[in-house]
Every structure is written in structure tokens, then in C-alpha cells.
């Protein structure tokens, strides 16, 4: 009787309301009496009547999302309807999304398309769809899943996916990497509909399903999603080697293209979550971000060993000096480097494996012209130039490959894009960009720019409640023959010693050169305190130059020099045994003091007394934290430090 009423009076509002309650009950997980009643009412209808109710209700629906929900019910309950209505539903969702001009692929239409509709349609053997259409569907699916996994944090008042409350009764999605936990509520969908469990597994399964329909020669066991990264890469490499002679064949080239692209972005996501978890919404990681930089301490040592010259013991602290402008640049592009993890940095075990596998995939996708062209077109379609996390990986890859010039171009572009944003929101980004730029410019021989950027990085350091143990935070110098990179945590314990070493290495070129440059010499000695006593030999060189000059002027000496060994050495230089060196170290120049005194007898005695008292006060400061003092020096004296690098 209900079905007869539906067919005869389908436009009646009361009847439409009852039918709506039935279809809503079918989509609900609730077990309340009304829901159970209406679901039972629908189940009591004959099968043909159920089809008609769902189909006609979908046709009458004025909302595209509701229409899709009802059609999905139809396709799920009655698989034989998929050949007739499945492809139509796919086209409807594609057209609706295009018409709405939504800013992000993570939207209600795309989610219903790639997670719910396309898998149903592709599972039907009777559906006739062209390979071109299937590849279009796969591109849409890959774009959605990748963008879903890499959604940036939402700012207050912004549109887009919102993180649900921790109190949500729904099961929260968890990424296998970096402590990520996300449950993005997609606008236009319910909490339940917004959940996408195991995104990479679902995308992999869909890719294999579409690949089978497109004629890929698939060994299903070899590309199981649960296999290790090394196994996946070896399988992909074997596939490429097998098909490399016939890559003009579109089917097999597409197989390699999509398989390599899938593995590339999965590995890039895993790596970036480990390195920069703050880029992604739902991150629960409390670890500091990481940053990849050149190990400048190791560069000169490797270069000297390769030249066959013995490394002099006296110059062991000068490792990192590079007097040329990248004359070993070709050697730097050997393709691989050793990466040393900071003692304070934390990365999941698969983090570095993901990074290297991603680089292998990137190289494979650029090996052959047709493949590279397809990959470039795919990225242009997805507008990957706007994916900050991908640009971050590309920079790290360029550093890994020793291509600092290209890395600088990309880093400068990203640094410029930060100009109009809130500085407080950008501190970590500015810190990473400045540090990597400093590292690159140092390797390219642009020392003044390297120092300027190192000082910029120090200015962006997070405020830490208690200074760390300076001695334990110093990076260990590698003794390997290959290039070394450092993975530092974005904390003062890692960043400050690295920046100080950049500055020391650049400043000593002026300070210990042939010309007299007391300011550079003074700046150098202030910073040598930070890594004491390992920098003692370099300090001795500085003292030898002062003795050779017979005088030394540095009027901010007593603001920043607190190292007891240094103070004792300078006190000794004033004695006859030390050479009675003319030291002008007081805040007010001793020359000015001499001119101000009206009595000439005892002038030098008065200056000596001032010097002695200043030294006594300075000794009392020896227990101050050298970390805090160094940061203060590099912040407050930034301008004069840079002037001495000109």
C-alpha cells in the first residue's frame, strides 16, 4: 500500500516526508525506535519497489550531496544498477565540483567521488569505461588523498576542514608517522562521512583496481601496501628496468608513472611529517621541527685530505674554512651524502628511509623524457607549486644532492612569500629558511650573506626557559671522506652552535688575515667562548696576532668576554712578561681617559687601576651562562658584526 501511494501521489509533501524518513533511517547508525521503525518499513517493500523509491527520491533531491547519498545506497544495495547509474553518478559529481569552483580538492563532492563512488563503479566488471576516463579518475583520487593527508592547520576564522573535538565519539584517524592524529570534518558532510581510514591503503587499492582495468601487468603480491619501503622501491625499480626499453607504450609507462608518483608522495609525506609536523593539521607531535643543513665543519677537512696534504694539528679547529668559491662544486653533486642526526633531534626510524626512497622515485620519474613530461603535467594539474611541504622536501633533496644554487633560488622564493604574514606565526618557517640559506651561501662562498642569515636565524630562535648544556650540544665533527649533512632540531641547543660556527669560520678570515682588524678579532674572541675549550687553539692564534701588532682595541670587551682563561691571558699581556701590550679594552677608550686627566703624572697608573678593577668585576661574571651571553652579543651587536664582514 505504501508503495502504491508513493507511485500515485509522489508529489504529496506528507508522503515525501515519510519517504525521506525511510531513506534517512537507512543511512543512520542510530538504534532509536523511530529509526528502526522506518528502516523496517523500507525493508518490507519488494526489491523492485526499494529500487524505485531510492531512484525517484534521488531524482527529486534538490541537493547534490543528498542525491549522491541516495544513489550510493542504490548502487550498494543493488550492484546490477551500477552499469546504468554508476558512471552517471561519477560524471554528476565531477560536473558539480567543477561548477562550484571549490578552492580545495578536499571537499564533499570529491570525497564522495573518490572514496565512495569510484570504488563501487570500478568493482563492477560490466561497466565499460575508457582508459583515458579511468586515468582521469585516478588523478582525481590521488589528488584528494594526498591533499587530505597534508591539510595545513586551520587558522581561527578560516574556512575549510576543521579538526573535531577530542571528545568526539567517532574513531579518530591516526597516521603511521609522526604522531599525527586527524579527523577532518569536511564541509557539507557528516562526521562519519568525513572519516577516511587508512588513506594510503585505500588509494593503493584503488590504483591497483584501476591499473588492472587499464591492462597493467601487475604482480599483486609485489606491491602490497604493507611491504617495507625498500621492497616497494626494489619492485618499482625492477618494473622500470623491465619496461625501460618500451616506455613509449602508454599502458606500461602509466603503470610506472602512477606507481612511482604514489610511492614518492607517500614517502615525502612520511618524511615531512617527521621533520615538520607543524605543517599539518591534527599534529600531536611535541618534538621540535628538524632542519637539514650542510656540515660546514667537515667540508675543508675532506677537501684537504683529498688534496693529499696532511692536516696540521694547529689548524684542526679551522675545519670548515673554504677560501674558494665552490671549486669543489662538481664533487658536491655526487648524488648522495651522509646525514648525521643531532643528539637532540628525534625522528622515527623510517624517516630517513622515506627521504632516500623519495629521492630515488624522483630520479626515476625524471630519467626518461616521456615519463618526465607526464609527471610534470600531473604536477601542474595538481598545482603542486603551492604545496609547502613538497617544496620543503625538494629543498632538502637539493641539499642532499649538493645543488646549493638551485636550493638558494627556491629558498629565497619561499622566504619572500613569508613577508606579508604574521611574524609570530612564521617564526619556525623563518628559522628554517634562514638557516638553510645560510648553509647554502656558506658553501657557495657568499660569506657575508651566510653570516647575515645566521644572525637572522638566531633572532628567530624560540625562547627557552633554561639555557642548555653548551658543551653537550656541540656537533661532533665527522671524519668520513664523503659529504656530511646535519639534521638539527630547531632548538637553541642545536641552532646556536651551528650559527656560531658559521660566524667564527667567516670572521676568522678577516681577524687572522694580514691586515689589522681589531673589531673582527674582538668579535671572534667573544664567540670562541661558546665552544670552549675546543676553540683554545684558535684563541692562541688571535693572541699571537695581538702580540705581533703590539696593541689591541676593543671597547666592548668587558661587555661580553667572561671566560676565565681569556681574562687571565689578557691580564698577562699587560705585564712586562707578557710584552706590555697596549690594550684599549675599557668601555671608554683609555686614550680618551688620558686626555681627560689634568695631571700627567700617574696617568698610566690610573688607567692600570681602571683595567685591574674591570678585570676583577669580569672574573665575578665567569659563572654566567655563555649561551645567553652569546645570543645577547649576536643580537645587540648584529650591525657592527656585519660591518666587519664587508
GROMACS .gro file of C-alpha atoms in nm, residues 27-276:
model
  250
   27UNK     CA    1   2.188   0.592   0.638
   28UNK     CA    2   2.178   0.621   1.017
   29UNK     CA    3   2.365   0.412   1.274
   30UNK     CA    4   2.115   0.506   1.543
   31UNK     CA    5   1.901   0.235   1.700
   32UNK     CA    6   1.629   0.461   1.837
   33UNK     CA    7   1.269   0.333   1.787
   34UNK     CA    8   1.179   0.575   1.506
   35UNK     CA    9   1.490   0.490   1.305
   36UNK     CA   10   1.435   0.116   1.349
   37UNK     CA   11   1.069   0.155   1.250
   38UNK     CA   12   1.136   0.346   0.927
   39UNK     CA   13   1.425   0.119   0.828
   40UNK     CA   14   1.199  -0.182   0.881
   41UNK     CA   15   0.926  -0.016   0.675
   42UNK     CA   16   1.170   0.018   0.384
   43UNK     CA   17   1.289  -0.341   0.419
   44UNK     CA   18   0.929  -0.462   0.399
   45UNK     CA   19   0.898  -0.324   0.046
   46UNK     CA   20   0.961  -0.554  -0.251
   47UNK     CA   21   1.308  -0.529  -0.405
   48UNK     CA   22   1.181  -0.354  -0.717
   49UNK     CA   23   0.991  -0.106  -0.501
   50UNK     CA   24   1.304  -0.032  -0.296
   51UNK     CA   25   1.491   0.050  -0.618
   52UNK     CA   26   1.219   0.282  -0.738
   53UNK     CA   27   1.194   0.459  -0.403
   54UNK     CA   28   1.570   0.523  -0.392
   55UNK     CA   29   1.596   0.624  -0.757
   56UNK     CA   30   1.295   0.858  -0.757
   57UNK     CA   31   1.395   1.008  -0.422
   58UNK     CA   32   1.740   1.079  -0.565
   59UNK     CA   33   1.589   1.239  -0.876
   60UNK     CA   34   1.369   1.465  -0.666
   61UNK     CA   35   1.651   1.569  -0.435
   62UNK     CA   36   1.749   1.931  -0.487
   63UNK     CA   37   2.083   1.887  -0.310
   64UNK     CA   38   2.376   1.729  -0.494
   65UNK     CA   39   2.515   1.568  -0.179
   66UNK     CA   40   2.178   1.418  -0.082
   67UNK     CA   41   2.135   1.298  -0.440
   68UNK     CA   42   2.473   1.125  -0.423
   69UNK     CA   43   2.394   0.965  -0.087
   70UNK     CA   44   2.073   0.813  -0.222
   71UNK     CA   45   2.240   0.695  -0.542
   72UNK     CA   46   2.518   0.534  -0.338
   73UNK     CA   47   2.252   0.350  -0.138
   74UNK     CA   48   2.107   0.227  -0.466
   75UNK     CA   49   2.444   0.117  -0.609
   76UNK     CA   50   2.545  -0.053  -0.284
   77UNK     CA   51   2.220  -0.242  -0.232
   78UNK     CA   52   2.168  -0.330  -0.597
   79UNK     CA   53   2.501  -0.394  -0.777
   80UNK     CA   54   2.321  -0.466  -1.104
   81UNK     CA   55   2.229  -0.095  -1.124
   82UNK     CA   56   2.594   0.013  -1.141
   83UNK     CA   57   2.638  -0.021  -1.520
   84UNK     CA   58   2.339   0.208  -1.580
   85UNK     CA   59   2.378   0.460  -1.299
   86UNK     CA   60   2.740   0.434  -1.175
   87UNK     CA   61   2.921   0.631  -1.444
   88UNK     CA   62   2.638   0.887  -1.448
   89UNK     CA   63   2.692   0.950  -1.077
   90UNK     CA   64   3.067   0.993  -1.129
   91UNK     CA   65   3.001   1.249  -1.403
   92UNK     CA   66   2.745   1.429  -1.186
   93UNK     CA   67   2.995   1.468  -0.902
   94UNK     CA   68   3.273   1.581  -1.137
   95UNK     CA   69   3.047   1.839  -1.302
   96UNK     CA   70   2.912   1.966  -0.970
   97UNK     CA   71   3.260   2.012  -0.825
   98UNK     CA   72   3.374   2.197  -1.136
   99UNK     CA   73   3.065   2.420  -1.133
  100UNK     CA   74   3.112   2.506  -0.765
  101UNK     CA   75   3.476   2.614  -0.826
  102UNK     CA   76   3.584   2.496  -0.482
  103UNK     CA   77   3.933   2.609  -0.371
  104UNK     CA   78   4.048   2.271  -0.240
  105UNK     CA   79   4.017   1.914  -0.366
  106UNK     CA   80   3.928   1.820  -0.007
  107UNK     CA   81   3.557   1.889  -0.048
  108UNK     CA   82   3.235   1.697  -0.010
  109UNK     CA   83   3.193   1.616  -0.381
  110UNK     CA   84   3.548   1.489  -0.427
  111UNK     CA   85   3.533   1.280  -0.111
  112UNK     CA   86   3.208   1.112  -0.217
  113UNK     CA   87   3.355   1.064  -0.564
  114UNK     CA   88   3.690   0.903  -0.485
  115UNK     CA   89   3.618   0.727  -0.156
  116UNK     CA   90   3.266   0.600  -0.218
  117UNK     CA   91   3.156   0.617  -0.582
  118UNK     CA   92   3.459   0.527  -0.797
  119UNK     CA   93   3.546   0.214  -0.594
  120UNK     CA   94   3.188   0.091  -0.635
  121UNK     CA   95   3.185   0.162  -1.007
  122UNK     CA   96   3.524   0.005  -1.073
  123UNK     CA   97   3.428  -0.310  -0.885
  124UNK     CA   98   3.163  -0.387  -1.146
  125UNK     CA   99   3.303  -0.594  -1.436
  126UNK     CA  100   3.017  -0.492  -1.664
  127UNK     CA  101   3.098  -0.121  -1.675
  128UNK     CA  102   3.259  -0.002  -1.997
  129UNK     CA  103   3.489   0.293  -1.928
  130UNK     CA  104   3.777   0.415  -2.144
  131UNK     CA  105   4.133   0.409  -2.013
  132UNK     CA  106   4.151   0.786  -2.051
  133UNK     CA  107   3.850   0.823  -1.823
  134UNK     CA  108   3.990   0.578  -1.569
  135UNK     CA  109   4.320   0.768  -1.553
  136UNK     CA  110   4.128   1.090  -1.501
  137UNK     CA  111   3.950   0.926  -1.208
  138UNK     CA  112   4.282   0.803  -1.066
  139UNK     CA  113   4.431   1.153  -1.088
  140UNK     CA  114   4.133   1.294  -0.900
  141UNK     CA  115   4.165   1.023  -0.636
  142UNK     CA  116   4.539   1.072  -0.586
  143UNK     CA  117   4.498   1.449  -0.557
  144UNK     CA  118   4.224   1.410  -0.295
  145UNK     CA  119   4.404   1.156  -0.078
  146UNK     CA  120   4.736   1.344  -0.088
  147UNK     CA  121   4.570   1.677  -0.008
  148UNK     CA  122   4.357   1.518   0.264
  149UNK     CA  123   4.665   1.376   0.435
  150UNK     CA  124   4.860   1.701   0.406
  151UNK     CA  125   4.598   1.957   0.508
  152UNK     CA  126   4.761   2.257   0.677
  153UNK     CA  127   4.647   2.366   1.023
  154UNK     CA  128   4.329   2.572   1.012
  155UNK     CA  129   4.350   2.923   1.150
  156UNK     CA  130   4.071   3.071   1.354
  157UNK     CA  131   3.801   3.213   1.132
  158UNK     CA  132   3.921   3.037   0.818
  159UNK     CA  133   3.709   2.814   0.602
  160UNK     CA  134   3.786   2.455   0.523
  161UNK     CA  135   3.829   2.136   0.721
  162UNK     CA  136   3.801   2.176   1.096
  163UNK     CA  137   3.958   1.944   1.349
  164UNK     CA  138   3.697   1.768   1.552
  165UNK     CA  139   3.698   1.762   1.930
  166UNK     CA  140   3.899   1.501   2.115
  167UNK     CA  141   3.567   1.412   2.280
  168UNK     CA  142   3.414   1.302   1.951
  169UNK     CA  143   3.263   0.953   1.982
  170UNK     CA  144   3.390   0.875   1.635
  171UNK     CA  145   3.714   0.686   1.596
  172UNK     CA  146   3.995   0.932   1.518
  173UNK     CA  147   4.221   0.857   1.224
  174UNK     CA  148   4.586   0.802   1.301
  175UNK     CA  149   4.875   0.829   1.061
  176UNK     CA  150   5.152   0.573   1.099
  177UNK     CA  151   5.402   0.856   1.114
  178UNK     CA  152   5.500   1.139   1.341
  179UNK     CA  153   5.225   1.104   1.599
  180UNK     CA  154   4.970   1.251   1.361
  181UNK     CA  155   4.606   1.220   1.461
  182UNK     CA  156   4.346   1.373   1.239
  183UNK     CA  157   3.973   1.374   1.189
  184UNK     CA  158   3.891   1.644   0.940
  185UNK     CA  159   3.525   1.738   0.918
  186UNK     CA  160   3.465   1.821   0.553
  187UNK     CA  161   3.213   2.097   0.495
  188UNK     CA  162   2.885   1.953   0.368
  189UNK     CA  163   2.944   1.607   0.515
  190UNK     CA  164   2.874   1.449   0.850
  191UNK     CA  165   3.147   1.342   1.092
  192UNK     CA  166   3.102   0.984   0.981
  193UNK     CA  167   3.124   1.068   0.612
  194UNK     CA  168   3.436   1.278   0.670
  195UNK     CA  169   3.632   0.989   0.817
  196UNK     CA  170   3.884   0.838   0.574
  197UNK     CA  171   4.054   0.543   0.744
  198UNK     CA  172   4.393   0.425   0.616
  199UNK     CA  173   4.413   0.674   0.327
  200UNK     CA  174   4.732   0.536   0.171
  201UNK     CA  175   4.597   0.179   0.175
  202UNK     CA  176   4.269   0.285   0.018
  203UNK     CA  177   4.444   0.485  -0.253
  204UNK     CA  178   4.680   0.196  -0.324
  205UNK     CA  179   4.389  -0.045  -0.353
  206UNK     CA  180   4.203   0.187  -0.590
  207UNK     CA  181   4.517   0.238  -0.801
  208UNK     CA  182   4.561  -0.138  -0.837
  209UNK     CA  183   4.194  -0.181  -0.930
  210UNK     CA  184   4.214   0.086  -1.199
  211UNK     CA  185   4.551  -0.049  -1.314
  212UNK     CA  186   4.403  -0.391  -1.374
  213UNK     CA  187   4.127  -0.239  -1.586
  214UNK     CA  188   4.391  -0.044  -1.783
  215UNK     CA  189   4.597  -0.351  -1.866
  216UNK     CA  190   4.885  -0.309  -1.624
  217UNK     CA  191   5.097  -0.620  -1.576
  218UNK     CA  192   5.060  -0.637  -1.202
  219UNK     CA  193   5.214  -0.884  -0.963
  220UNK     CA  194   4.961  -0.820  -0.688
  221UNK     CA  195   5.182  -0.968  -0.416
  222UNK     CA  196   5.479  -0.747  -0.503
  223UNK     CA  197   5.306  -0.415  -0.441
  224UNK     CA  198   5.119  -0.490  -0.122
  225UNK     CA  199   5.090  -0.174   0.083
  226UNK     CA  200   5.222  -0.336   0.400
  227UNK     CA  201   5.560  -0.420   0.244
  228UNK     CA  202   5.870  -0.228   0.353
  229UNK     CA  203   5.984   0.083   0.168
  230UNK     CA  204   6.294  -0.094   0.038
  231UNK     CA  205   6.081  -0.378  -0.101
  232UNK     CA  206   5.843  -0.133  -0.268
  233UNK     CA  207   6.132   0.058  -0.423
  234UNK     CA  208   6.307  -0.259  -0.547
  235UNK     CA  209   5.981  -0.376  -0.701
  236UNK     CA  210   5.932  -0.040  -0.874
  237UNK     CA  211   6.292  -0.037  -0.995
  238UNK     CA  212   6.258  -0.389  -1.135
  239UNK     CA  213   5.941  -0.283  -1.315
  240UNK     CA  214   6.120   0.017  -1.466
  241UNK     CA  215   6.419  -0.192  -1.577
  242UNK     CA  216   6.186  -0.445  -1.733
  243UNK     CA  217   5.984  -0.187  -1.924
  244UNK     CA  218   6.254   0.078  -1.988
  245UNK     CA  219   6.305  -0.034  -2.348
  246UNK     CA  220   5.938   0.010  -2.428
  247UNK     CA  221   5.830   0.318  -2.232
  248UNK     CA  222   5.666   0.461  -2.541
  249UNK     CA  223   5.396   0.206  -2.466
  250UNK     CA  224   5.144   0.424  -2.289
  251UNK     CA  225   4.998   0.150  -2.070
  252UNK     CA  226   5.324   0.041  -1.907
  253UNK     CA  227   5.455   0.397  -1.883
  254UNK     CA  228   5.138   0.494  -1.699
  255UNK     CA  229   5.189   0.195  -1.470
  256UNK     CA  230   5.536   0.318  -1.373
  257UNK     CA  231   5.425   0.682  -1.362
  258UNK     CA  232   5.141   0.633  -1.114
  259UNK     CA  233   5.320   0.369  -0.906
  260UNK     CA  234   5.629   0.590  -0.871
  261UNK     CA  235   5.421   0.900  -0.803
  262UNK     CA  236   5.225   0.717  -0.535
  263UNK     CA  237   5.541   0.593  -0.361
  264UNK     CA  238   5.709   0.933  -0.400
  265UNK     CA  239   5.432   1.129  -0.228
  266UNK     CA  240   5.380   0.865   0.038
  267UNK     CA  241   5.749   0.885   0.128
  268UNK     CA  242   5.760   1.266   0.108
  269UNK     CA  243   5.458   1.282   0.340
  270UNK     CA  244   5.616   1.041   0.587
  271UNK     CA  245   5.945   1.233   0.585
  272UNK     CA  246   5.788   1.578   0.613
  273UNK     CA  247   5.562   1.472   0.899
  274UNK     CA  248   5.875   1.360   1.083
  275UNK     CA  249   6.069   1.678   1.004
  276UNK     CA  250   5.799   1.948   1.012
   0.00000   0.00000   0.00000
